Amino acid sequence: DILYVAGKLDGEMMHIFVNHWPSRRGGEEASAPGRATAAGVCKHKIDSITALNPDAKIILMGDLNDDPVSPSVAKVIGAKGDKTGVERGGMFNPWMDSYKQGIGTLAYNDSWNFFDQIIISSGMLSKTQEGYFFGEAHIFSKAWMTQTSGRYKGYPKRTFDFDNYMAGYSDHFPTFLVLYSKVK
């Protein structure tokens, strides 16, 4: 599912894509074409926007069910993990370094994945521009959101483990960006 919203934030045009791409049920490789298709839908719309305005401010976010290095994100979207490698009209993924350090937003079989990403366009990278620009990227993970015992110890505290109510919020930690703007 992809929700596209365009509108003004404090008078500045923003384009936001909220996503929940197909799951890995059935295996990562077997389900990859579905995520590549979802990424392609976003990329087509992003290319249409940046063809009219290469400095457009675009945010692609959600549960992508893929990591920053997965083909859907790195190749189809073309999101780069290094700001200096992002061309005008391109996309920046601020989570690449965290992912490469073994940090993630959900765990499966004692391995962390970084499925919950927020990717931004080059139009949000310059700190000398007018309007909003990228400042920081964070995972919101507090102690009360983390499982303290059992087979999911250290994982995000899920609501259910099959039929067993766990009283948690989600099996994913949420992510957020801090955007800055010059004070006038």
CSV table of C-alpha atoms in Angstrom, one decimal:
chain,number,residue,atom,x,y,z
A,1,ASP,CA,0.0,0.0,0.0
A,2,ILE,CA,1.2,3.5,-0.9
A,3,LEU,CA,-0.4,6.8,0.2
A,4,TYR,CA,0.8,9.8,-1.6
A,5,VAL,CA,0.1,13.2,-0.1
A,6,ALA,CA,1.2,16.6,-1.4
A,7,GLY,CA,0.6,19.9,0.3
A,8,LYS,CA,2.2,22.8,2.1
A,9,LEU,CA,3.9,22.7,5.4
A,10,ASP,CA,4.3,26.3,6.7
A,11,GLY,CA,3.8,27.4,3.1
A,12,GLU,CA,6.4,25.1,1.7
A,13,MET,CA,5.4,22.4,-0.8
A,14,MET,CA,6.1,18.8,0.4
A,15,HIS,CA,5.5,15.4,-1.2
A,16,ILE,CA,5.1,12.5,1.2
A,17,PHE,CA,4.8,8.8,0.3
A,18,VAL,CA,3.6,6.6,3.2
A,19,ASN,CA,4.3,2.9,2.4
A,20,HIS,CA,3.7,-0.6,3.6
A,21,TRP,CA,5.4,-2.8,1.0
A,22,PRO,CA,4.7,-6.6,0.6
A,23,SER,CA,6.0,-8.8,3.4
A,24,ARG,CA,8.7,-11.4,3.2
A,25,ARG,CA,6.2,-14.1,3.8
A,26,GLY,CA,7.2,-17.1,1.6
A,27,GLY,CA,10.9,-16.0,1.7
A,28,GLU,CA,12.9,-12.9,1.0
A,29,GLU,CA,13.9,-13.9,-2.5
A,30,ALA,CA,10.4,-15.2,-3.6
A,31,SER,CA,8.7,-12.0,-2.3
A,32,ALA,CA,11.3,-9.5,-3.6
A,33,PRO,CA,9.4,-8.8,-6.9
A,34,GLY,CA,6.4,-7.4,-5.0
A,35,ARG,CA,8.6,-4.9,-3.1
A,36,ALA,CA,10.4,-4.0,-6.3
A,37,THR,CA,7.1,-3.3,-7.9
A,38,ALA,CA,6.0,-1.1,-5.0
A,39,ALA,CA,9.3,0.7,-5.1
A,40,GLY,CA,8.8,1.2,-8.9
A,41,VAL,CA,5.5,2.9,-8.3
A,42,CYS,CA,7.1,5.3,-5.9
A,43,LYS,CA,10.1,5.9,-8.2
A,44,HIS,CA,7.9,6.6,-11.2
A,45,LYS,CA,6.0,9.3,-9.2
A,46,ILE,CA,9.2,10.7,-7.7
A,47,ASP,CA,10.7,11.0,-11.2
A,48,SER,CA,7.6,12.8,-12.4
A,49,ILE,CA,7.9,15.3,-9.5
A,50,THR,CA,11.7,15.9,-9.9
A,51,ALA,CA,11.4,16.3,-13.6
A,52,LEU,CA,9.3,19.4,-12.9
A,53,ASN,CA,11.3,20.5,-9.9
A,54,PRO,CA,14.7,18.8,-9.2
A,55,ASP,CA,14.8,20.5,-5.8
A,56,ALA,CA,11.3,19.2,-4.7
A,57,LYS,CA,11.1,18.1,-1.1
A,58,ILE,CA,10.1,14.5,-1.0
A,59,ILE,CA,9.8,12.1,1.9
A,60,LEU,CA,9.3,8.3,1.3
A,61,MET,CA,8.6,6.5,4.6
A,62,GLY,CA,7.1,3.4,6.0
A,63,ASP,CA,7.6,-0.3,6.6
A,64,LEU,CA,9.4,-1.2,3.4
A,65,ASN,CA,10.0,-4.9,4.4
A,66,ASP,CA,13.5,-4.4,3.0
A,67,ASP,CA,16.7,-3.1,4.3
A,68,PRO,CA,18.6,0.0,3.0
A,69,VAL,CA,20.9,-2.2,0.9
A,70,SER,CA,18.0,-4.3,-0.6
A,71,PRO,CA,17.5,-3.9,-4.4
A,72,SER,CA,14.1,-2.3,-4.0
A,73,VAL,CA,15.6,0.6,-1.9
A,74,ALA,CA,19.2,0.9,-3.2
A,75,LYS,CA,18.6,0.1,-6.9
A,76,VAL,CA,14.9,0.8,-7.8
A,77,ILE,CA,14.6,4.0,-5.6
A,78,GLY,CA,18.3,4.6,-6.0
A,79,ALA,CA,18.6,5.8,-2.4
A,80,LYS,CA,22.2,6.5,-1.4
A,81,GLY,CA,23.6,6.3,2.1
A,82,ASP,CA,26.2,9.1,1.6
A,83,LYS,CA,24.9,12.6,1.1
A,84,THR,CA,27.8,13.5,-1.2
A,85,GLY,CA,26.8,10.8,-3.6
A,86,VAL,CA,23.2,12.1,-4.0
A,87,GLU,CA,22.7,13.9,-7.2
A,88,ARG,CA,20.2,16.7,-7.7
A,89,GLY,CA,16.8,15.0,-7.8
A,90,GLY,CA,18.1,11.9,-6.1
A,91,MET,CA,17.2,10.3,-2.8
A,92,PHE,CA,19.2,10.0,0.5
A,93,ASN,CA,18.8,7.2,3.0
A,94,PRO,CA,20.0,8.3,6.4
A,95,TRP,CA,19.8,4.7,7.8
A,96,MET,CA,22.6,3.1,5.8
A,97,ASP,CA,25.3,3.6,8.4
A,98,SER,CA,23.1,2.4,11.2
A,99,TYR,CA,22.1,-0.7,9.2
A,100,LYS,CA,25.8,-1.5,8.4
A,101,GLN,CA,26.5,-1.3,12.2
A,102,GLY,CA,23.9,-4.0,12.9
A,103,ILE,CA,21.3,-1.6,14.2
A,104,GLY,CA,17.7,-2.2,13.1
A,105,THR,CA,14.0,-1.6,13.8
A,106,LEU,CA,12.9,-5.2,14.1
A,107,ALA,CA,14.6,-8.5,14.9
A,108,TYR,CA,14.0,-12.0,13.4
A,109,ASN,CA,16.0,-15.1,14.5
A,110,ASP,CA,18.4,-12.9,16.5
A,111,SER,CA,19.3,-10.8,13.5
A,112,TRP,CA,18.3,-7.1,13.1
A,113,ASN,CA,16.6,-5.7,10.0
A,114,PHE,CA,16.0,-2.0,9.1
A,115,PHE,CA,12.6,-2.1,7.5
A,116,ASP,CA,11.2,1.1,8.9
A,117,GLN,CA,12.9,3.8,6.8
A,118,ILE,CA,12.4,7.4,6.0
A,119,ILE,CA,14.2,8.4,2.8
A,120,ILE,CA,14.4,12.0,1.6
A,121,SER,CA,15.1,13.8,-1.6
A,122,SER,CA,18.2,15.9,-2.4
A,123,GLY,CA,16.0,19.0,-2.0
A,124,MET,CA,16.1,18.5,1.7
A,125,LEU,CA,19.8,18.2,2.2
A,126,SER,CA,21.2,21.8,1.8
A,127,LYS,CA,21.4,23.6,5.1
A,128,THR,CA,21.7,27.0,3.4
A,129,GLN,CA,18.3,26.9,1.7
A,130,GLU,CA,15.0,28.5,2.7
A,131,GLY,CA,12.6,26.2,4.4
A,132,TYR,CA,12.9,22.8,6.0
A,133,PHE,CA,16.1,20.7,5.7
A,134,PHE,CA,17.3,17.4,7.1
A,135,GLY,CA,18.9,17.5,10.5
A,136,GLU,CA,18.9,14.1,12.2
A,137,ALA,CA,17.6,10.5,12.0
A,138,HIS,CA,16.6,8.5,15.0
A,139,ILE,CA,15.0,5.2,16.1
A,140,PHE,CA,12.5,5.7,18.9
A,141,SER,CA,13.2,2.8,21.2
A,142,LYS,CA,12.5,3.2,24.9
A,143,ALA,CA,12.8,0.6,27.7
A,144,TRP,CA,9.0,0.3,28.0
A,145,MET,CA,8.9,-0.7,24.3
A,146,THR,CA,11.4,-3.5,24.6
A,147,GLN,CA,10.7,-7.1,25.6
A,148,THR,CA,12.6,-7.9,28.8
A,149,SER,CA,12.3,-11.7,28.9
A,150,GLY,CA,11.6,-14.8,26.9
A,151,ARG,CA,12.5,-15.7,23.4
A,152,TYR,CA,12.1,-12.1,22.2
A,153,LYS,CA,14.2,-10.5,24.9
A,154,GLY,CA,15.8,-7.3,23.6
A,155,TYR,CA,13.3,-7.2,20.6
A,156,PRO,CA,10.6,-4.6,20.2
A,157,LYS,CA,7.7,-5.6,22.5
A,158,ARG,CA,5.0,-7.0,20.3
A,159,THR,CA,1.3,-7.0,21.0
A,160,PHE,CA,0.8,-10.7,20.4
A,161,ASP,CA,2.9,-13.8,20.2
A,162,PHE,CA,0.5,-15.9,18.3
A,163,ASP,CA,-2.5,-16.2,20.7
A,164,ASN,CA,-0.5,-14.9,23.7
A,165,TYR,CA,-1.2,-11.2,24.5
A,166,MET,CA,2.1,-9.5,25.3
A,167,ALA,CA,0.8,-6.0,26.0
A,168,GLY,CA,3.4,-4.4,23.7
A,169,TYR,CA,2.9,-1.8,20.9
A,170,SER,CA,4.6,-3.3,17.9
A,171,ASP,CA,7.3,-5.8,16.7
A,172,HIS,CA,9.0,-2.8,15.1
A,173,PHE,CA,10.6,0.3,16.6
A,174,PRO,CA,9.4,3.5,14.9
A,175,THR,CA,11.8,5.9,13.2
A,176,PHE,CA,11.7,9.7,12.9
A,177,LEU,CA,13.6,12.5,11.4
A,178,VAL,CA,14.3,15.9,12.8
A,179,LEU,CA,13.9,18.7,10.2
A,180,TYR,CA,15.3,22.2,10.7
A,181,SER,CA,14.4,25.5,9.3
A,182,LYS,CA,16.1,28.9,9.6
A,183,VAL,CA,14.4,31.3,12.0
A,184,LYS,CA,13.4,34.5,10.3
